[in-house]
C-alpha positions as a Python dict, from the first residue, in 0.01 Angstrom:
ca = {
    (1, 'M'): (0, 0, 0),
    (2, 'K'): (241, 260, -142),
    (3, 'Y'): (489, 449, 64),
    (4, 'L'): (624, 781, -57),
    (5, 'V'): (1003, 835, -5),
    (6, 'R'): (1161, 1173, -60),
    (7, 'D'): (1518, 1078, -135),
    (8, 'K'): (1740, 1228, 128),
    (9, 'M'): (2044, 1007, 115),
    (10, 'L'): (2267, 1298, 228),
    (11, 'A'): (2466, 1226, 539),
    (12, 'I'): (2437, 1026, 853),
    (13, 'G'): (2240, 1232, 1109),
    (14, 'D'): (1976, 1326, 863),
    (15, 'D'): (1622, 1219, 941),
    (16, 'Y'): (1324, 1207, 704),
    (17, 'W'): (965, 1084, 709),
    (18, 'I'): (830, 822, 470),
    (19, 'E'): (450, 876, 408),
    (20, 'D'): (173, 644, 315),
    (21, 'E'): (-36, 690, 5),
    (22, 'D'): (-275, 923, 202),
    (23, 'G'): (7, 1158, 300),
    (24, 'R'): (23, 1037, 674),
    (25, 'H'): (364, 978, 830),
    (26, 'A'): (423, 599, 821),
    (27, 'F'): (794, 564, 907),
    (28, 'L'): (1076, 785, 1018),
    (29, 'V'): (1430, 710, 895),
    (30, 'D'): (1647, 824, 1177),
    (31, 'G'): (2022, 854, 1088),
    (32, 'K'): (2248, 798, 1383),
    (33, 'A'): (2539, 1042, 1377),
    (34, 'L'): (2877, 992, 1539),
    (35, 'R'): (2889, 610, 1494),
    (36, 'L'): (3181, 406, 1358),
    (37, 'R'): (2947, 242, 1111),
    (38, 'D'): (2655, 364, 910),
    (39, 'T'): (2343, 314, 1130),
    (40, 'L'): (1980, 407, 1054),
    (41, 'E'): (1662, 329, 1244),
    (42, 'L'): (1322, 281, 1087),
    (43, 'E'): (1070, 403, 1340),
    (44, 'D'): (686, 420, 1358),
    (45, 'P'): (517, 757, 1392),
    (46, 'Q'): (518, 696, 1777),
    (47, 'G'): (897, 666, 1787),
    (48, 'R'): (923, 283, 1838),
    (49, 'V'): (1222, 139, 1652),
    (50, 'L'): (1092, -119, 1399),
    (51, 'I'): (1411, -213, 1232),
    (52, 'T'): (1776, -97, 1277),
    (53, 'L'): (1984, -78, 951),
    (54, 'R'): (2348, -134, 1017),
    (55, 'E'): (2643, -134, 775),
    (56, 'R'): (2868, -442, 845),
    (57, 'L'): (3195, -320, 1011),
    (58, 'F'): (3438, -442, 741),
    (59, 'G'): (3231, -243, 477),
    (60, 'A'): (3252, 70, 711),
    (61, 'L'): (3636, 46, 723),
    (62, 'G'): (3647, 23, 344),
    (63, 'L'): (3873, -275, 328),
    (64, 'P'): (3922, -397, -25),
    (65, 'G'): (3795, -738, -124),
    (66, 'L'): (3545, -769, 172),
    (67, 'P'): (3191, -748, 37),
    (68, 'E'): (2988, -468, 158),
    (69, 'A'): (2681, -568, 351),
    (70, 'M'): (2411, -419, 571),
    (71, 'T'): (2244, -602, 854),
    (72, 'L'): (1884, -552, 951),
    (73, 'E'): (1788, -600, 1308),
    (74, 'R'): (1459, -622, 1483),
    (75, 'D'): (1437, -612, 1869),
    (76, 'G'): (1813, -648, 1894),
    (77, 'K'): (1823, -972, 1690),
    (78, 'R'): (1946, -1014, 1327),
    (79, 'L'): (1659, -1010, 1090),
    (80, 'A'): (1848, -1005, 746),
    (81, 'V'): (2176, -937, 578),
    (82, 'I'): (2174, -767, 241),
    (83, 'R'): (2466, -817, -1),
    (84, 'R'): (2524, -755, -373),
    (85, 'K'): (2471, -1068, -559),
    (86, 'R'): (2814, -1147, -698),
    (87, 'L'): (2754, -1412, -966),
    (88, 'S'): (2488, -1223, -1151),
    (89, 'L'): (2469, -1095, -1503),
    (90, 'L'): (2271, -801, -1371),
    (91, 'R'): (2489, -531, -1220),
    (92, 'N'): (2199, -415, -991),
    (93, 'H'): (2115, -742, -821),
    (94, 'F'): (2113, -789, -442),
    (95, 'R'): (2030, -1076, -214),
    (96, 'V'): (1852, -1050, 119),
    (97, 'T'): (1921, -1343, 335),
    (98, 'M'): (1671, -1366, 610),
    (99, 'S'): (1772, -1503, 961),
    (100, 'E'): (1568, -1819, 900),
    (101, 'G'): (1752, -1900, 570),
    (102, 'T'): (1499, -1775, 312),
    (103, 'E'): (1621, -1538, 47),
    (104, 'L'): (1465, -1232, -126),
    (105, 'D'): (1598, -1113, -462),
    (106, 'V'): (1622, -746, -538),
    (107, 'S'): (1693, -645, -897),
    (108, 'G'): (1643, -371, -1147),
    (109, 'R'): (1787, -17, -1193),
    (110, 'I'): (1868, 60, -829),
    (111, 'L'): (2025, 403, -882),
    (112, 'D'): (1722, 511, -1100),
    (113, 'R'): (1483, 390, -824),
    (114, 'E'): (1318, 127, -1063),
    (115, 'F'): (1350, -216, -909),
    (116, 'K'): (1158, -497, -743),
    (117, 'V'): (1182, -728, -436),
    (118, 'E'): (1083, -1087, -497),
    (119, 'Y'): (1059, -1415, -297),
    (120, 'E'): (1093, -1738, -516),
    (121, 'G'): (981, -1533, -826),
    (122, 'E'): (675, -1382, -659),
    (123, 'L'): (670, -999, -645),
    (124, 'L'): (660, -852, -291),
    (125, 'A'): (736, -490, -357),
    (126, 'L'): (793, -265, -654),
    (127, 'I'): (1009, 45, -609),
    (128, 'S'): (954, 314, -879),
    (129, 'R'): (980, 687, -961),
    (130, 'Q'): (723, 649, -1240),
    (131, 'W'): (427, 757, -1028),
    (132, 'Y'): (585, 1093, -924),
    (133, 'R'): (707, 1397, -1114),
    (134, 'I'): (927, 1532, -820),
    (135, 'R'): (1277, 1434, -914),
    (136, 'E'): (1396, 1298, -578),
    (137, 'T'): (1080, 1106, -486),
    (138, 'Y'): (1001, 733, -529),
    (139, 'A'): (743, 492, -413),
    (140, 'V'): (773, 157, -233),
    (141, 'D'): (464, -25, -341),
    (142, 'V'): (416, -326, -119),
    (143, 'V'): (223, -557, -347),
    (144, 'R'): (155, -856, -121),
    (145, 'E'): (-73, -775, 172),
    (146, 'E'): (91, -1014, 406),
    (147, 'A'): (440, -875, 327),
    (148, 'D'): (616, -691, 607),
    (149, 'A'): (592, -323, 496),
    (150, 'A'): (866, -206, 731),
    (151, 'L'): (1097, -475, 592),
    (152, 'M'): (1024, -379, 233),
    (153, 'V'): (1102, -14, 304),
    (154, 'A'): (1411, -101, 497),
    (155, 'V'): (1534, -317, 211),
    (156, 'A'): (1469, -39, -43),
    (157, 'V'): (1656, 214, 173),
    (158, 'C'): (1952, -27, 221),
    (159, 'V'): (2005, -124, -142),
    (160, 'I'): (1983, 233, -265),
    (161, 'R'): (2231, 343, 6),
    (162, 'M'): (2472, 55, -83),
    (163, 'A'): (2443, 129, -460),
    (164, 'E'): (2506, 507, -403),
    (165, 'R'): (2816, 423, -184),
    (166, 'E'): (2950, 188, -448),
    (167, 'R'): (2906, 446, -719),
    (168, 'E'): (3112, 701, -506),
}
């Protein structure tokens, strides 16, 4: 299933819809304003919070030498932590450490919106602009049926946000 994201990585407080391949609202990214740290909520069309995306406090304070990370939470419990993979030849390589200890690899050209999410070498999701002519639009194609679509979308939103902040 493909999800269409119109890139609106502007400011906290901005909200935007992510549509499925049939043009129906699938997820709302709700940017929470007036927070010490970067917080987003991924909601279903009925307004239920599926995943909360939170910047780790030290990253929010901009302290040098501390790795920027984002935490994904579901139902108030940590689901995963996303960090740049430090010992990698690829500049655009992130690691998603799930709460149960498994890891997902995210690699590719993050800022170009051309990357993939894998688990033990198996493709879970492909993020790409190649299917769309609109400049600020990309797709999150969840390749594996049993993969958690909300998680794949949240991972894509997080790594793009982290790469954009690092570029600034």
